[in-house]
Amino acid sequence: MTVYRCFVEKRKPFAVEAAHTLADLREALRSDKIESVRILNRYDIENIDEEDYLSARYTILSEPQVDDLYEETAPAAAEDEWVFAVEYLPGQFDQRADSCAQCIQLSTMKTRPDVASARVYYIKGDLDEADKAKIRETLINPVESREASLD
């Protein structure tokens, strides 16, 4: 069966979490090198019909009034943006993925789909490798999560 992938991002006025993350990272780096932060939630969903997936996109995965949804591929990064993703370790409970799967099951009245989620960070600024390492250290808790592939 097909694996459907989408990315969901809060629009600028509603991106409160991204604004808080920007403030946290500036404090962690003790620098204003970071100009902006964007956060996208990535969903990989399988064992679901195309019709059910299409229905869930704008009712369960996103809110059309406040979110932008990207199908299959994330938006391209700007030249001065660094992109990386974070996912839960295998065996760790992923509340976002579990809630999504439960909602899809309830709305379709079919078997629960398999859902995996990750957070994709777009960090804009003049960052060196030490800055990137500090950002990873700040955003990735090694007990429960790891850096994810962007593919």
C-alpha positions as a Markdown table, in Angstrom:
| # | Residue | x | y | z |
|---|---|---|---|---|
| 1 | Met | 0.0 | 0.0 | 0.0 |
| 2 | Thr | 1.1 | 3.6 | -0.6 |
| 3 | Val | 2.8 | 5.7 | 2.0 |
| 4 | Tyr | 1.4 | 9.2 | 2.0 |
| 5 | Arg | 3.6 | 12.0 | 3.2 |
| 6 | Cys | 2.6 | 15.6 | 4.0 |
| 7 | Phe | 4.1 | 18.5 | 5.8 |
| 8 | Val | 2.1 | 21.0 | 7.9 |
| 9 | Glu | 3.3 | 24.4 | 8.9 |
| 10 | Lys | 1.5 | 27.1 | 10.9 |
| 11 | Arg | 1.2 | 30.4 | 8.9 |
| 12 | Lys | 3.3 | 33.3 | 10.2 |
| 13 | Pro | 0.7 | 34.9 | 12.5 |
| 14 | Phe | -0.1 | 31.6 | 14.1 |
| 15 | Ala | 3.5 | 30.2 | 14.4 |
| 16 | Val | 3.7 | 30.7 | 18.2 |
| 17 | Glu | 5.8 | 27.6 | 18.8 |
| 18 | Ala | 8.3 | 28.7 | 16.1 |
| 19 | Ala | 8.6 | 32.1 | 17.8 |
| 20 | His | 9.2 | 30.5 | 21.2 |
| 21 | Thr | 11.8 | 28.1 | 19.7 |
| 22 | Leu | 13.6 | 31.1 | 18.1 |
| 23 | Ala | 13.8 | 32.8 | 21.5 |
| 24 | Asp | 15.0 | 29.6 | 23.2 |
| 25 | Leu | 17.7 | 29.0 | 20.6 |
| 26 | Arg | 18.9 | 32.6 | 20.7 |
| 27 | Glu | 19.2 | 32.2 | 24.5 |
| 28 | Ala | 21.0 | 28.9 | 24.2 |
| 29 | Leu | 23.5 | 30.3 | 21.7 |
| 30 | Arg | 23.7 | 33.6 | 23.5 |
| 31 | Ser | 23.6 | 35.2 | 20.1 |
| 32 | Asp | 21.2 | 36.8 | 17.6 |
| 33 | Lys | 22.8 | 34.8 | 14.7 |
| 34 | Ile | 19.5 | 33.0 | 14.2 |
| 35 | Glu | 17.1 | 35.2 | 12.2 |
| 36 | Ser | 14.0 | 33.0 | 12.1 |
| 37 | Val | 12.8 | 29.5 | 12.8 |
| 38 | Arg | 10.1 | 27.6 | 10.9 |
| 39 | Ile | 8.7 | 24.3 | 12.2 |
| 40 | Leu | 6.9 | 21.8 | 10.0 |
| 41 | Asn | 5.2 | 18.6 | 11.2 |
| 42 | Arg | 5.8 | 15.7 | 8.8 |
| 43 | Tyr | 3.3 | 12.9 | 8.7 |
| 44 | Asp | 3.9 | 9.5 | 7.0 |
| 45 | Ile | 0.7 | 7.5 | 6.8 |
| 46 | Glu | 0.2 | 4.1 | 5.4 |
| 47 | Asn | -2.6 | 1.4 | 5.4 |
| 48 | Ile | -5.1 | 4.0 | 4.4 |
| 49 | Asp | -7.2 | 4.5 | 1.2 |
| 50 | Glu | -6.4 | 7.5 | -0.9 |
| 51 | Glu | -9.9 | 8.9 | -0.4 |
| 52 | Asp | -9.6 | 8.7 | 3.4 |
| 53 | Tyr | -6.1 | 10.3 | 3.3 |
| 54 | Leu | -7.4 | 13.1 | 1.1 |
| 55 | Ser | -10.3 | 13.7 | 3.5 |
| 56 | Ala | -8.0 | 13.6 | 6.6 |
| 57 | Arg | -5.5 | 16.2 | 5.2 |
| 58 | Tyr | -7.6 | 19.2 | 6.0 |
| 59 | Thr | -9.7 | 17.9 | 8.8 |
| 60 | Ile | -7.2 | 15.9 | 11.0 |
| 61 | Leu | -3.7 | 16.7 | 9.8 |
| 62 | Ser | -4.1 | 20.5 | 9.4 |
| 63 | Glu | -6.4 | 23.4 | 10.0 |
| 64 | Pro | -6.9 | 25.2 | 6.6 |
| 65 | Gln | -7.5 | 28.5 | 8.3 |
| 66 | Val | -4.1 | 28.6 | 10.1 |
| 67 | Asp | -1.9 | 26.0 | 8.4 |
| 68 | Asp | -0.1 | 25.5 | 5.1 |
| 69 | Leu | 0.0 | 21.9 | 3.9 |
| 70 | Tyr | 2.6 | 20.6 | 1.5 |
| 71 | Glu | 2.2 | 17.2 | -0.3 |
| 72 | Glu | 5.0 | 14.7 | -0.5 |
| 73 | Thr | 8.0 | 17.1 | -0.3 |
| 74 | Ala | 8.7 | 19.9 | 2.1 |
| 75 | Pro | 9.2 | 23.4 | 0.7 |
| 76 | Ala | 12.7 | 24.2 | -0.5 |
| 77 | Ala | 15.0 | 25.8 | 1.9 |
| 78 | Ala | 16.4 | 29.3 | 1.2 |
| 79 | Glu | 20.1 | 29.6 | 0.6 |
| 80 | Asp | 20.7 | 30.8 | 4.2 |
| 81 | Glu | 18.5 | 28.2 | 5.9 |
| 82 | Trp | 19.7 | 25.0 | 7.5 |
| 83 | Val | 17.1 | 22.2 | 7.6 |
| 84 | Phe | 17.0 | 19.1 | 9.9 |
| 85 | Ala | 14.4 | 16.8 | 11.2 |
| 86 | Val | 13.8 | 15.2 | 14.6 |
| 87 | Glu | 11.8 | 12.0 | 15.2 |
| 88 | Tyr | 11.1 | 9.8 | 18.2 |
| 89 | Leu | 13.3 | 6.8 | 18.7 |
| 90 | Pro | 11.8 | 3.4 | 17.8 |
| 91 | Gly | 9.8 | 2.2 | 20.8 |
| 92 | Gln | 9.2 | 5.7 | 22.2 |
| 93 | Phe | 5.5 | 6.8 | 22.3 |
| 94 | Asp | 4.7 | 9.4 | 19.7 |
| 95 | Gln | 1.6 | 11.2 | 21.0 |
| 96 | Arg | 1.1 | 13.2 | 17.7 |
| 97 | Ala | 1.2 | 10.1 | 15.5 |
| 98 | Asp | -1.0 | 8.1 | 17.9 |
| 99 | Ser | -3.6 | 10.8 | 18.1 |
| 100 | Cys | -3.6 | 11.2 | 14.3 |
| 101 | Ala | -4.1 | 7.5 | 13.8 |
| 102 | Gln | -6.9 | 7.4 | 16.3 |
| 103 | Cys | -8.7 | 10.3 | 14.7 |
| 104 | Ile | -8.4 | 8.8 | 11.3 |
| 105 | Gln | -9.7 | 5.5 | 12.5 |
| 106 | Leu | -12.7 | 7.2 | 14.2 |
| 107 | Ser | -13.5 | 9.4 | 11.2 |
| 108 | Thr | -13.3 | 6.5 | 8.7 |
| 109 | Met | -14.6 | 3.7 | 10.9 |
| 110 | Lys | -11.9 | 1.5 | 9.4 |
| 111 | Thr | -8.8 | -0.1 | 10.7 |
| 112 | Arg | -6.2 | 2.2 | 12.3 |
| 113 | Pro | -3.6 | 3.4 | 9.8 |
| 114 | Asp | 0.1 | 3.4 | 10.6 |
| 115 | Val | 1.3 | 7.0 | 11.2 |
| 116 | Ala | 4.8 | 8.3 | 11.9 |
| 117 | Ser | 5.6 | 11.9 | 12.6 |
| 118 | Ala | 8.7 | 14.1 | 12.7 |
| 119 | Arg | 9.4 | 17.8 | 13.2 |
| 120 | Val | 11.3 | 19.5 | 10.4 |
| 121 | Tyr | 13.2 | 22.7 | 11.5 |
| 122 | Tyr | 14.2 | 25.5 | 9.1 |
| 123 | Ile | 16.8 | 27.6 | 10.9 |
| 124 | Lys | 17.7 | 30.8 | 9.1 |
| 125 | Gly | 21.0 | 32.6 | 10.0 |
| 126 | Asp | 24.7 | 32.6 | 9.6 |
| 127 | Leu | 25.5 | 29.4 | 11.5 |
| 128 | Asp | 28.8 | 27.5 | 11.8 |
| 129 | Glu | 29.1 | 23.9 | 12.8 |
| 130 | Ala | 29.4 | 24.7 | 16.5 |
| 131 | Asp | 26.1 | 26.6 | 16.3 |
| 132 | Lys | 24.4 | 23.7 | 14.6 |
| 133 | Ala | 25.7 | 21.3 | 17.2 |
| 134 | Lys | 24.4 | 23.5 | 20.0 |
| 135 | Ile | 21.0 | 23.8 | 18.2 |
| 136 | Arg | 20.8 | 20.0 | 17.9 |
| 137 | Glu | 21.7 | 19.6 | 21.5 |
| 138 | Thr | 19.0 | 22.0 | 22.5 |
| 139 | Leu | 16.2 | 20.5 | 20.3 |
| 140 | Ile | 17.0 | 16.8 | 20.4 |
| 141 | Asn | 16.6 | 14.9 | 23.7 |
| 142 | Pro | 18.8 | 11.8 | 23.1 |
| 143 | Val | 16.7 | 9.7 | 25.5 |
| 144 | Glu | 13.6 | 9.9 | 23.4 |
| 145 | Ser | 14.5 | 11.3 | 20.0 |
| 146 | Arg | 17.1 | 11.4 | 17.2 |
| 147 | Glu | 17.9 | 13.3 | 14.1 |
| 148 | Ala | 15.7 | 12.0 | 11.2 |
| 149 | Ser | 16.4 | 11.6 | 7.6 |
| 150 | Leu | 15.1 | 14.4 | 5.3 |
| 151 | Asp | 14.2 | 11.8 | 2.6 |
